[in-house]
Amino acid sequence: MGDIGGSSSIIDVDHTFQGDRGISHAELNWPTRLKVIQGIARGMDYLASEFSSYELPHGNLKSSNILLASNFEPLLADYAFYPLINNHPRGSITLRLQITRGHSTPAQILTGKFPSQYLNNQKGGTDIVQWVRSAVSENRESGLIDPEIAVARDSLGQMVRLLQIGAACTESDHDRRIDMREAIRRVEEIQV
């Protein structure tokens, strides 16, 4: 936890949605999680616009580089280093490839699972991206939703849509993968 200007506490997504969820855990309901996911999407859109001439404008986007203010407004961190270190104009990498890494964060927020629970667990587990994609292909997405938010039955369809968007962002065939702007548009359409 940190402090911004002495007034707001900052925590990262990893510590907020997994493991010891702390005092604010009761606040991690469906509307709050949707707010975080949509804020991340808006942040990625902003970075893609501001750094459009760079191959990877969002740099090292992963859940531990997404901070949350005390009102759960997401703050993207560690994104500007890539353009400073690798000052290459955009080449063959497209917006379709850029979203792959950051996609697991919405899955983490919706499922309450961290990637390490499915990767390198020495028990034959799979990574969270593959876990979600497999569930989507088998139409069993609702079983992945964190039980603590799945109680909002009237919004379960919207939660499933978010998982489906994430799966579409990580399609192994890059030509079939939706681009970042389309993914962001779809995320912004989700309502509580």
Backbone as a chain_set.jsonl record, in Angstrom:
{"seq": "MGDIGGSSSIIDVDHTFQGDRGISHAELNWPTRLKVIQGIARGMDYLASEFSSYELPHGNLKSSNILLASNFEPLLADYAFYPLINNHPRGSITLRLQITRGHSTPAQILTGKFPSQYLNNQKGGTDIVQWVRSAVSENRESGLIDPEIAVARDSLGQMVRLLQIGAACTESDHDRRIDMREAIRRVEEIQV", "coords": {"N": [[0.822, -1.175, 0.0], [0.402, 2.227, -0.71], [0.722, 5.82, -0.867], [-0.874, 8.621, -2.229], [-0.003, 11.807, -2.522], [-0.56, 12.113, 0.195], [-3.26, 11.655, 0.658], [-4.775, 9.537, -0.533], [-5.08, 6.038, -0.477], [-3.178, 3.5, -2.094], [-3.347, 0.482, -3.806], [-2.341, -2.608, -5.355], [-3.768, -4.47, -8.1], [-3.287, -7.231, -7.908], [-3.051, -7.727, -5.105], [-5.495, -6.882, -4.243], [-7.623, -8.38, -5.394], [-6.966, -11.047, -5.036], [-5.819, -13.695, -2.865], [-5.12, -12.548, 0.411], [-7.604, -10.517, 0.88], [-8.188, -8.351, 2.409], [-9.542, -5.556, 4.347], [-11.254, -4.094, 2.669], [-12.55, -5.955, 1.167], [-15.323, -6.564, 1.07], [-16.256, -4.569, -0.526], [-15.701, -5.357, -3.074], [-17.626, -5.963, -5.073], [-19.785, -6.806, -7.898], [-20.4, -4.336, -9.406], [-18.153, -2.758, -8.661], [-15.972, -4.279, -9.559], [-16.515, -4.285, -12.31], [-16.217, -1.546, -12.806], [-13.456, -1.273, -12.367], [-12.397, -2.937, -14.425], [-13.412, -1.64, -16.727], [-12.165, 0.821, -16.406], [-9.489, 0.083, -16.73], [-9.596, -0.665, -19.413], [-10.175, 1.849, -20.592], [-7.829, 3.174, -19.884], [-5.933, 1.69, -21.34], [-6.796, 2.317, -23.902], [-6.245, 5.048, -23.952], [-3.428, 4.991, -23.689], [-2.77, 3.653, -26.063], [-3.535, 5.574, -27.881], [-1.939, 7.825, -27.193], [0.661, 6.813, -27.424], [0.821, 5.866, -30.006], [2.659, 5.575, -32.068], [4.477, 3.733, -31.262], [5.543, 0.304, -30.894], [4.488, -1.23, -28.712], [2.41, 0.307, -26.97], [1.282, 0.089, -24.385], [3.188, -1.094, -22.889], [4.45, -2.871, -20.176], [1.974, -4.157, -19.227], [0.287, -5.661, -16.704], [-1.367, -7.376, -14.017], [-0.073, -6.698, -11.592], [0.952, -4.258, -12.201], [-1.101, -2.537, -12.218], [-2.583, -0.204, -10.409], [-4.8, 0.619, -7.725], [-6.78, 3.271, -6.725], [-8.168, 4.574, -3.65], [-10.869, 4.736, -4.221], [-11.215, 2.738, -5.988], [-10.505, 3.357, -8.572], [-8.708, 2.561, -11.411], [-5.179, 2.79, -11.961], [-2.762, 2.878, -14.317], [0.471, 1.623, -14.303], [4.056, 1.69, -14.869], [4.164, 1.776, -17.637], [5.381, 3.543, -19.396], [8.052, 3.038, -19.696], [8.825, 1.228, -21.682], [8.683, 2.595, -24.292], [10.735, 4.445, -23.818], [13.03, 2.928, -23.484], [13.058, 1.292, -25.736], [13.017, 2.726, -28.435], [11.481, 2.438, -30.965], [9.737, 2.884, -33.97], [6.344, 1.931, -34.751], [6.116, -1.33, -35.874], [5.693, -4.447, -37.264], [4.015, -5.312, -35.319], [0.728, -5.295, -34.183], [-2.273, -3.663, -32.932], [-3.807, -5.831, -32.253], [-2.086, -7.704, -31.154], [-1.193, -6.426, -28.917], [-2.96, -6.51, -26.762], [-2.915, -9.0, -25.607], [-1.294, -9.733, -23.293], [-2.245, -8.105, -21.176], [-4.796, -9.019, -20.982], [-5.335, -11.035, -19.093], [-5.82, -9.829, -16.685], [-8.566, -8.805, -16.436], [-9.767, -11.368, -16.357], [-8.672, -12.365, -13.993], [-9.831, -10.596, -12.17], [-12.541, -11.205, -12.458], [-12.651, -13.933, -11.849], [-11.253, -14.272, -9.505], [-8.9, -15.592, -9.302], [-5.346, -16.069, -9.382], [-2.807, -15.882, -11.947], [-0.62, -17.523, -11.271], [-1.721, -19.62, -9.89], [-2.485, -21.335, -11.801], [-0.367, -21.727, -13.384], [2.777, -23.189, -13.526], [2.375, -24.838, -11.245], [3.241, -27.302, -10.654], [1.492, -29.392, -10.846], [0.439, -30.059, -13.203], [-1.171, -28.021, -14.064], [-2.759, -25.3, -15.896], [-2.3, -22.148, -17.598], [-4.049, -19.086, -16.71], [-5.163, -17.79, -18.911], [-5.45, -19.821, -20.843], [-7.153, -21.478, -19.398], [-9.51, -19.922, -19.204], [-10.075, -19.572, -21.963], [-10.532, -22.233, -22.704], [-12.82, -22.829, -21.168], [-14.642, -21.034, -22.324], [-14.79, -22.054, -24.928], [-16.108, -24.377, -24.379], [-18.537, -23.585, -23.461], [-18.883, -23.074, -20.677], [-18.48, -20.861, -19.087], [-19.74, -19.489, -16.96], [-19.209, -20.99, -14.723], [-16.694, -20.221, -13.982], [-16.773, -17.777, -12.77], [-16.131, -15.775, -9.945], [-17.495, -16.899, -6.973], [-18.345, -15.034, -5.126], [-19.222, -12.811, -6.532], [-20.892, -13.931, -8.319], [-23.329, -14.238, -7.224], [-24.859, -12.128, -7.955], [-27.031, -12.662, -9.85], [-28.577, -11.504, -11.918], [-26.714, -10.166, -13.369], [-24.967, -12.019, -14.327], [-24.789, -12.835, -17.003], [-23.533, -10.615, -18.171], [-21.053, -10.717, -16.941], [-20.093, -13.099, -17.995], [-19.96, -12.3, -20.673], [-17.779, -10.535, -20.502], [-15.683, -12.328, -19.926], [-15.741, -13.733, -22.33], [-14.969, -11.736, -24.114], [-12.349, -11.345, -23.263], [-11.314, -13.863, -23.945], [-11.567, -13.726, -26.716], [-9.672, -11.807, -27.207], [-7.341, -13.154, -26.913], [-7.154, -15.051, -28.799], [-5.591, -17.689, -30.46], [-5.018, -17.691, -33.174], [-3.834, -15.084, -34.755], [-5.0, -13.562, -36.779], [-7.681, -13.897, -36.37], [-8.12, -12.789, -33.949], [-9.63, -10.254, -32.008], [-9.194, -6.706, -32.395], [-7.637, -4.254, -30.228], [-9.123, -1.848, -29.938], [-11.723, -2.635, -30.654], [-12.184, -4.534, -28.666], [-12.139, -2.871, -26.408], [-14.356, -1.252, -26.97], [-16.389, -3.156, -26.747], [-16.123, -3.885, -24.045], [-16.795, -1.478, -22.821], [-19.504, -1.398, -23.374], [-20.698, -3.075, -21.557], [-22.94, -3.309, -18.875], [-24.033, -2.718, -15.479]], "CA": [[0.0, 0.0, 0.0], [1.136, 3.475, -0.791], [-0.028, 7.026, -0.609], [-0.756, 9.652, -3.256], [-0.169, 13.139, -1.965], [-1.015, 12.089, 1.568], [-4.706, 11.567, 0.849], [-5.421, 8.336, -1.064], [-4.318, 4.798, -0.417], [-3.001, 2.828, -3.377], [-3.057, -0.941, -3.725], [-2.327, -3.143, -6.714], [-4.838, -5.401, -8.407], [-2.943, -8.553, -7.387], [-3.345, -7.826, -3.676], [-6.889, -6.543, -3.994], [-8.576, -9.383, -5.84], [-6.558, -12.396, -4.718], [-5.145, -13.905, -1.598], [-5.691, -11.815, 1.536], [-8.277, -9.411, 0.229], [-8.184, -7.202, 3.298], [-10.742, -4.947, 4.898], [-12.15, -3.598, 1.625], [-13.038, -7.076, 0.37], [-16.776, -6.47, 0.894], [-16.512, -3.599, -1.588], [-15.331, -5.936, -4.366], [-18.83, -6.507, -5.681], [-19.8, -6.757, -9.355], [-20.222, -2.983, -9.949], [-16.775, -2.302, -8.433], [-15.084, -5.009, -10.469], [-16.756, -3.766, -13.652], [-15.591, -0.219, -12.842], [-12.009, -1.479, -12.511], [-12.124, -3.473, -15.762], [-13.662, -0.584, -17.714], [-11.11, 1.819, -16.24], [-8.289, -0.47, -17.369], [-9.821, -0.559, -20.867], [-10.003, 3.259, -20.967], [-6.401, 3.471, -19.767], [-5.249, 1.091, -22.49], [-7.166, 3.116, -25.071], [-5.478, 6.29, -23.855], [-2.029, 4.693, -23.996], [-2.662, 3.339, -27.488], [-3.644, 6.849, -28.607], [-0.795, 8.681, -26.886], [1.906, 6.181, -27.865], [0.442, 5.101, -31.191], [3.782, 5.325, -32.976], [5.334, 2.705, -30.685], [5.04, -1.048, -31.071], [3.714, -1.677, -27.561], [2.184, 1.504, -26.181], [0.955, -0.142, -22.976], [4.375, -1.602, -22.211], [4.409, -4.06, -19.345], [0.696, -4.187, -18.536], [-0.099, -6.884, -16.012], [-2.147, -6.994, -12.844], [0.741, -6.059, -10.552], [1.249, -2.893, -12.648], [-2.341, -1.774, -12.192], [-2.821, 0.236, -9.046], [-6.166, 1.075, -7.479], [-6.951, 4.318, -5.73], [-9.107, 4.151, -2.609], [-12.208, 4.639, -4.815], [-11.087, 1.652, -6.962], [-10.175, 3.868, -9.906], [-7.425, 1.959, -11.775], [-4.08, 3.629, -12.411], [-1.801, 2.019, -14.997], [1.844, 1.995, -13.952], [5.147, 0.995, -15.547], [3.869, 1.675, -19.063], [6.153, 4.472, -20.222], [9.444, 2.638, -19.817], [9.089, 0.551, -22.943], [9.066, 3.528, -25.351], [11.997, 5.093, -23.499], [14.119, 1.971, -23.676], [12.98, 0.747, -27.089], [12.45, 3.811, -29.234], [11.272, 1.964, -32.327], [8.391, 3.143, -34.482], [5.508, 0.743, -34.884], [6.517, -2.228, -36.959], [4.702, -5.438, -37.652], [3.13, -5.634, -34.202], [-0.496, -4.513, -34.299], [-3.067, -3.561, -31.715], [-4.319, -7.149, -31.905], [-1.107, -8.393, -30.318], [-0.907, -5.665, -27.714], [-3.887, -6.755, -25.662], [-2.778, -10.361, -25.104], [-0.753, -9.853, -21.96], [-3.108, -7.455, -20.209], [-6.118, -9.647, -20.952], [-5.58, -11.908, -17.941], [-6.255, -9.049, -15.537], [-10.017, -8.941, -16.26], [-10.08, -12.739, -15.94], [-8.338, -12.448, -12.575], [-10.816, -9.829, -11.41], [-13.826, -11.907, -12.512], [-12.584, -15.283, -11.274], [-10.605, -14.256, -8.199], [-7.742, -16.497, -9.365], [-4.173, -15.49, -9.976], [-2.193, -16.742, -12.959], [0.299, -18.504, -10.702], [-2.47, -20.784, -9.438], [-2.686, -22.217, -12.946], [0.895, -21.82, -14.103], [3.905, -23.646, -12.713], [1.974, -25.368, -9.947], [3.79, -28.652, -10.623], [0.422, -30.38, -10.805], [-0.126, -30.151, -14.531], [-2.136, -26.948, -14.271], [-2.627, -24.49, -17.097], [-2.357, -20.734, -17.261], [-5.406, -18.551, -16.61], [-5.645, -17.484, -20.262], [-5.907, -21.089, -21.431], [-8.281, -21.937, -18.579], [-10.694, -19.168, -19.645], [-10.375, -19.907, -23.368], [-11.094, -23.581, -22.718], [-14.186, -22.738, -20.642], [-15.457, -20.351, -23.327], [-15.026, -22.969, -26.051], [-17.004, -25.435, -23.911], [-19.746, -22.92, -22.934], [-19.006, -23.234, -19.228], [-17.883, -19.658, -18.522], [-20.343, -19.065, -15.696], [-18.565, -21.734, -13.646], [-15.42, -19.594, -13.632], [-17.006, -16.517, -12.065], [-15.933, -15.779, -8.492], [-18.799, -17.077, -6.318], [-18.723, -13.846, -4.359], [-19.969, -11.882, -7.391], [-21.854, -14.711, -9.097], [-24.633, -14.121, -6.569], [-25.595, -11.096, -8.699], [-27.517, -13.492, -10.958], [-29.077, -10.701, -13.029], [-25.56, -9.666, -14.119], [-24.093, -13.128, -14.699], [-24.59, -12.79, -18.452], [-22.552, -9.567, -18.462], [-19.757, -11.235, -16.495], [-19.702, -14.082, -19.009], [-19.544, -11.53, -21.859], [-16.413, -10.04, -20.279], [-14.76, -13.454, -20.118], [-15.705, -14.024, -23.761], [-14.15, -10.678, -24.736], [-10.965, -11.692, -22.944], [-10.921, -15.019, -24.758], [-11.412, -13.25, -28.103], [-8.431, -11.02, -27.256], [-6.18, -14.042, -26.856], [-7.297, -16.063, -29.848], [-4.249, -18.092, -30.896], [-4.872, -17.269, -34.562], [-3.767, -13.619, -34.678], [-5.91, -12.969, -37.757], [-9.044, -13.997, -35.831], [-8.146, -12.066, -32.677], [-10.187, -8.905, -32.141], [-8.192, -5.701, -32.059], [-7.811, -3.629, -28.929], [-10.209, -0.857, -29.942], [-12.981, -3.373, -30.649], [-12.32, -5.105, -27.324], [-12.484, -1.771, -25.504], [-15.743, -0.884, -27.26], [-17.257, -4.192, -26.164], [-16.05, -3.77, -22.58], [-17.544, -0.269, -22.433], [-20.941, -1.675, -23.528], [-21.177, -3.871, -20.415], [-23.641, -2.538, -17.84], [-24.306, -3.415, -14.213]], "C": [[0.866, 1.238, 0.0], [0.217, 4.643, -0.554], [0.188, 8.001, -1.745], [-0.997, 10.986, -2.575], [-0.744, 13.166, -0.567], [-2.515, 11.877, 1.751], [-5.34, 10.256, 0.402], [-4.522, 7.128, -0.937], [-4.278, 4.173, -1.79], [-2.673, 1.369, -3.092], [-3.023, -1.486, -5.146], [-3.41, -4.211, -6.862], [-4.537, -6.784, -7.837], [-3.357, -8.71, -5.93], [-4.803, -7.54, -3.355], [-7.823, -7.702, -4.282], [-8.175, -10.813, -5.526], [-5.942, -12.457, -3.338], [-5.877, -13.215, -0.455], [-6.306, -10.54, 0.999], [-8.479, -8.209, 1.142], [-9.56, -6.687, 3.681], [-11.741, -4.567, 3.81], [-12.761, -4.712, 0.775], [-14.539, -6.999, 0.11], [-17.146, -5.503, -0.223], [-16.239, -4.157, -2.98], [-16.514, -6.642, -5.02], [-18.745, -6.364, -7.204], [-19.644, -5.339, -9.885], [-18.787, -2.451, -9.779], [-15.819, -2.993, -9.383], [-15.271, -4.535, -11.915], [-16.116, -2.389, -13.815], [-14.083, -0.342, -13.06], [-11.676, -1.95, -13.923], [-12.334, -2.401, -16.825], [-12.62, 0.526, -17.6], [-9.801, 1.367, -16.868], [-8.418, -0.351, -18.887], [-9.637, 0.886, -21.332], [-8.533, 3.669, -20.89], [-5.606, 2.909, -20.929], [-5.552, 1.863, -23.765], [-6.37, 4.418, -25.094], [-4.012, 6.047, -24.236], [-1.832, 4.382, -25.477], [-2.744, 4.612, -28.328], [-2.398, 7.703, -28.42], [0.522, 8.132, -27.416], [1.677, 5.379, -29.145], [1.595, 4.81, -32.136], [4.743, 4.257, -32.446], [4.69, 1.331, -30.835], [4.109, -1.481, -29.945], [3.416, -0.494, -26.645], [1.83, 1.245, -24.724], [2.082, -0.834, -22.222], [4.117, -2.879, -21.438], [3.105, -4.132, -18.551], [0.417, -5.579, -17.997], [-0.727, -6.458, -14.696], [-1.321, -6.317, -11.761], [1.161, -4.642, -10.941], [-0.024, -2.054, -12.785], [-2.629, -1.472, -10.729], [-4.261, 0.709, -8.926], [-6.155, 2.149, -6.408], [-7.998, 3.845, -4.723], [-10.54, 4.051, -3.116], [-12.262, 3.573, -5.915], [-10.928, 2.148, -8.398], [-8.817, 3.282, -10.284], [-6.432, 2.986, -12.314], [-3.038, 2.706, -13.026], [-0.403, 2.528, -14.719], [2.824, 1.217, -14.824], [4.9, 0.853, -17.046], [4.789, 2.514, -19.918], [7.6, 4.034, -20.409], [9.762, 1.988, -21.153], [9.468, 1.528, -24.054], [10.407, 4.225, -25.069], [13.187, 4.191, -23.783], [14.194, 1.496, -25.121], [12.311, 1.76, -28.001], [12.354, 3.41, -30.705], [9.879, 2.352, -32.772], [7.637, 1.836, -34.654], [5.939, -0.063, -36.102], [5.39, -3.176, -37.27], [3.739, -5.78, -36.52], [1.911, -4.721, -34.26], [-1.201, -4.435, -32.966], [-3.652, -4.908, -31.314], [-3.372, -7.875, -30.961], [-0.925, -7.704, -28.976], [-1.774, -6.057, -26.532], [-3.652, -8.103, -24.986], [-2.346, -10.424, -23.655], [-1.683, -9.273, -20.907], [-4.471, -8.102, -20.072], [-6.36, -10.439, -19.678], [-6.048, -11.133, -16.725], [-7.77, -9.064, -15.383], [-10.42, -10.348, -15.822], [-9.778, -12.922, -14.457], [-9.404, -11.76, -11.727], [-12.157, -10.562, -11.363], [-13.8, -13.259, -11.81], [-12.021, -15.3, -9.856], [-9.401, -15.18, -8.134], [-6.529, -15.751, -9.893], [-3.551, -16.44, -10.968], [-1.31, -17.818, -12.36], [-0.437, -19.724, -10.15], [-2.634, -21.798, -10.566], [-1.418, -22.422, -13.751], [1.98, -22.252, -13.131], [3.485, -24.168, -11.338], [2.434, -26.81, -9.753], [2.718, -29.734, -10.516], [-0.263, -30.473, -12.159], [-1.16, -29.083, -14.828], [-1.86, -26.187, -15.554], [-2.686, -23.025, -16.708], [-3.791, -20.23, -17.337], [-5.996, -18.223, -17.978], [-6.199, -18.747, -20.902], [-7.127, -21.624, -20.7], [-9.571, -21.254, -19.034], [-11.063, -19.534, -21.078], [-11.012, -21.285, -23.481], [-12.547, -23.555, -22.238], [-15.113, -22.07, -21.644], [-15.783, -21.305, -24.473], [-15.996, -24.084, -25.676], [-18.304, -24.891, -23.313], [-19.954, -23.143, -21.444], [-18.385, -22.053, -18.473], [-18.439, -19.308, -17.15], [-19.747, -19.799, -14.499], [-17.238, -21.146, -13.204], [-15.587, -18.35, -12.759], [-16.828, -16.711, -10.565], [-17.296, -15.895, -7.818], [-19.271, -15.839, -5.55], [-19.423, -12.793, -5.21], [-21.011, -12.616, -8.22], [-23.24, -14.668, -8.469], [-25.486, -13.035, -7.219], [-26.104, -11.734, -9.985], [-27.984, -12.674, -12.156], [-27.941, -10.14, -13.885], [-24.625, -10.774, -14.588], [-23.811, -13.152, -16.2], [-23.559, -11.753, -18.857], [-21.151, -10.017, -18.054], [-19.213, -12.234, -17.512], [-19.251, -13.363, -20.278], [-18.125, -11.002, -21.696], [-15.387, -11.156, -20.444], [-14.636, -13.799, -21.598], [-14.875, -12.985, -24.518], [-12.676, -10.98, -24.491], [-10.459, -12.859, -23.772], [-10.711, -14.603, -26.21], [-10.125, -12.448, -28.277], [-7.191, -11.909, -27.296], [-6.295, -15.194, -27.837], [-5.912, -16.413, -30.386], [-3.98, -17.741, -32.353], [-4.963, -15.738, -34.581], [-4.703, -12.93, -35.658], [-7.36, -12.998, -37.282], [-9.207, -13.225, -34.523], [-8.735, -10.675, -32.892], [-9.118, -7.883, -31.779], [-8.588, -4.982, -30.775], [-8.979, -2.658, -28.917], [-11.58, -1.536, -29.923], [-13.217, -3.988, -29.266], [-12.754, -4.031, -26.328], [-13.936, -1.345, -25.715], [-16.701, -1.883, -26.623], [-17.28, -4.13, -24.643], [-16.878, -2.586, -22.106], [-19.055, -0.467, -22.553], [-21.531, -2.427, -22.34], [-21.776, -2.939, -19.372], [-23.856, -3.387, -16.6], [-25.737, -3.876, -14.212]], "O": [[1.924, 1.284, 0.629], [-0.917, 4.485, -0.101], [1.322, 8.194, -2.184], [-2.102, 11.25, -2.102], [-1.362, 14.158, -0.178], [-3.003, 11.913, 2.88], [-6.387, 9.894, 0.938], [-3.335, 7.191, -1.256], [-5.227, 4.297, -2.566], [-1.833, 1.06, -2.247], [-3.612, -0.892, -6.049], [-3.896, -4.772, -5.879], [-5.443, -7.447, -7.332], [-3.951, -9.723, -5.562], [-5.288, -7.924, -2.291], [-8.725, -7.979, -3.492], [-8.977, -11.723, -5.733], [-5.596, -11.444, -2.73], [-7.103, -13.286, -0.36], [-5.592, -9.584, 0.696], [-8.903, -7.151, 0.678], [-10.587, -7.296, 3.383], [-12.948, -4.704, 4.007], [-13.418, -4.435, -0.228], [-14.982, -7.343, -0.986], [-18.228, -5.605, -0.802], [-16.522, -3.486, -3.973], [-16.401, -7.785, -5.462], [-17.753, -5.861, -7.732], [-18.808, -5.134, -10.765], [-18.272, -1.768, -10.664], [-14.94, -2.348, -9.954], [-14.297, -4.398, -12.656], [-15.534, -2.1, -14.861], [-13.505, 0.405, -13.849], [-10.764, -1.413, -14.552], [-11.515, -2.269, -17.734], [-12.236, 1.11, -18.613], [-9.085, 2.168, -17.469], [-7.462, 0.021, -19.568], [-9.006, 1.123, -22.363], [-8.051, 4.425, -21.734], [-4.707, 3.569, -21.449], [-4.676, 2.046, -24.61], [-5.881, 4.835, -26.144], [-3.432, 6.808, -25.01], [-0.841, 4.799, -26.075], [-2.094, 4.714, -29.369], [-1.864, 8.244, -29.388], [1.401, 8.897, -27.814], [2.283, 4.325, -29.335], [1.51, 3.877, -32.934], [5.718, 3.917, -33.115], [3.468, 1.203, -30.895], [3.047, -2.045, -30.206], [4.103, -0.309, -25.641], [2.061, 2.118, -23.888], [1.941, -1.128, -21.035], [3.618, -3.858, -21.993], [3.136, -4.165, -17.321], [0.324, -6.547, -18.751], [-0.625, -5.294, -14.306], [-1.832, -5.434, -11.072], [1.673, -3.9, -10.103], [-0.01, -0.987, -13.399], [-2.883, -2.37, -9.926], [-4.865, 1.146, -9.905], [-5.596, 1.965, -5.327], [-8.641, 2.817, -4.935], [-11.354, 3.354, -2.511], [-13.226, 3.507, -6.677], [-11.2, 1.402, -9.339], [-7.851, 3.482, -9.548], [-6.8, 3.92, -13.025], [-2.489, 1.844, -12.339], [-0.12, 3.716, -14.878], [2.465, 0.212, -15.438], [5.381, -0.099, -17.661], [4.959, 2.202, -21.096], [8.31, 4.624, -21.224], [10.851, 2.177, -21.695], [10.487, 1.32, -24.712], [11.133, 4.556, -26.006], [14.224, 4.646, -24.265], [15.285, 1.319, -25.662], [11.123, 1.628, -28.296], [13.042, 3.959, -31.566], [8.923, 2.167, -32.018], [8.237, 0.762, -34.696], [6.099, 0.466, -37.202], [4.259, -2.754, -37.511], [2.746, -6.472, -36.746], [2.052, -3.504, -34.374], [-0.785, -5.059, -31.989], [-3.967, -5.11, -30.141], [-3.818, -8.588, -30.063], [-0.538, -8.345, -27.999], [-1.333, -5.935, -25.389], [-4.152, -8.323, -23.882], [-2.983, -11.112, -22.858], [-1.888, -9.883, -19.858], [-5.224, -7.778, -19.153], [-7.499, -10.51, -19.219], [-6.623, -11.724, -15.811], [-8.245, -9.317, -14.276], [-11.323, -10.502, -14.999], [-10.547, -13.565, -13.742], [-9.823, -12.282, -10.694], [-12.836, -10.542, -10.336], [-14.805, -13.687, -11.243], [-12.28, -16.23, -9.093], [-8.93, -15.518, -7.048], [-6.664, -14.889, -10.761], [-3.727, -17.655, -10.869], [-1.253, -18.926, -12.892], [0.182, -20.771, -9.963], [-2.89, -22.976, -10.318], [-1.4, -23.208, -14.699], [2.074, -21.72, -12.025], [4.197, -23.946, -10.359], [2.047, -27.46, -8.781], [3.013, -30.867, -10.135], [-1.409, -30.913, -12.253], [-1.95, -29.233, -15.76], [-0.846, -26.41, -16.215], [-3.086, -22.7, -15.59], [-4.648, -20.865, -17.951], [-7.202, -18.363, -18.18], [-7.303, -18.736, -21.446], [-8.038, -22.166, -21.326], [-10.595, -21.91, -19.227], [-12.232, -19.779, -21.376], [-11.935, -21.479, -24.272], [-13.408, -24.195, -22.841], [-16.257, -22.495, -21.801], [-16.922, -21.356, -24.936], [-16.636, -24.671, -26.548], [-19.082, -25.643, -22.727], [-21.078, -23.374, -21.0], [-17.841, -22.211, -17.38], [-17.693, -18.879, -16.27], [-19.776, -19.285, -13.381], [-16.708, -21.528, -12.161], [-14.646, -17.926, -12.088], [-17.312, -17.685, -9.989], [-18.172, -15.067, -8.068], [-20.47, -15.641, -5.359], [-20.15, -11.959, -4.671], [-21.918, -11.99, -8.768], [-24.223, -15.024, -9.118], [-26.705, -13.024, -7.051], [-25.66, -11.384, -11.079], [-27.807, -13.101, -13.297], [-28.178, -9.687, -15.005], [-23.59, -10.489, -15.191], [-22.693, -13.462, -16.612], [-22.788, -11.98, -19.79], [-20.176, -9.727, -18.747], [-18.028, -12.217, -17.846], [-18.267, -13.766, -20.897], [-17.348, -11.017, -22.65], [-14.333, -10.943, -21.043], [-13.546, -14.123, -22.07], [-14.159, -13.328, -25.459], [-11.854, -10.881, -25.403], [-9.323, -12.853, -24.245], [-9.781, -15.076, -26.863], [-9.555, -12.413, -29.367], [-6.112, -11.455, -27.676], [-5.599, -16.201, -27.706], [-5.141, -15.518, -30.732], [-2.829, -17.516, -32.73], [-6.047, -15.173, -34.44], [-5.157, -11.818, -35.392], [-8.179, -12.205, -37.747], [-10.327, -13.035, -34.051], [-8.379, -9.992, -33.853], [-8.242, -8.154, -30.958], [-9.721, -5.089, -30.305], [-9.756, -2.651, -27.962], [-12.496, -1.063, -29.25], [-14.338, -3.958, -28.759], [-13.637, -4.263, -25.502], [-14.662, -1.105, -24.75], [-17.706, -1.495, -26.028], [-18.33, -4.303, -24.025], [-17.585, -2.681, -21.103], [-19.815, 0.239, -21.888], [-22.746, -2.414, -22.144], [-21.191, -1.911, -19.03], [-23.86, -4.616, -16.664], [-26.188, -4.488, -13.243]]}, "num_chains": 1, "name": "protein.A"}
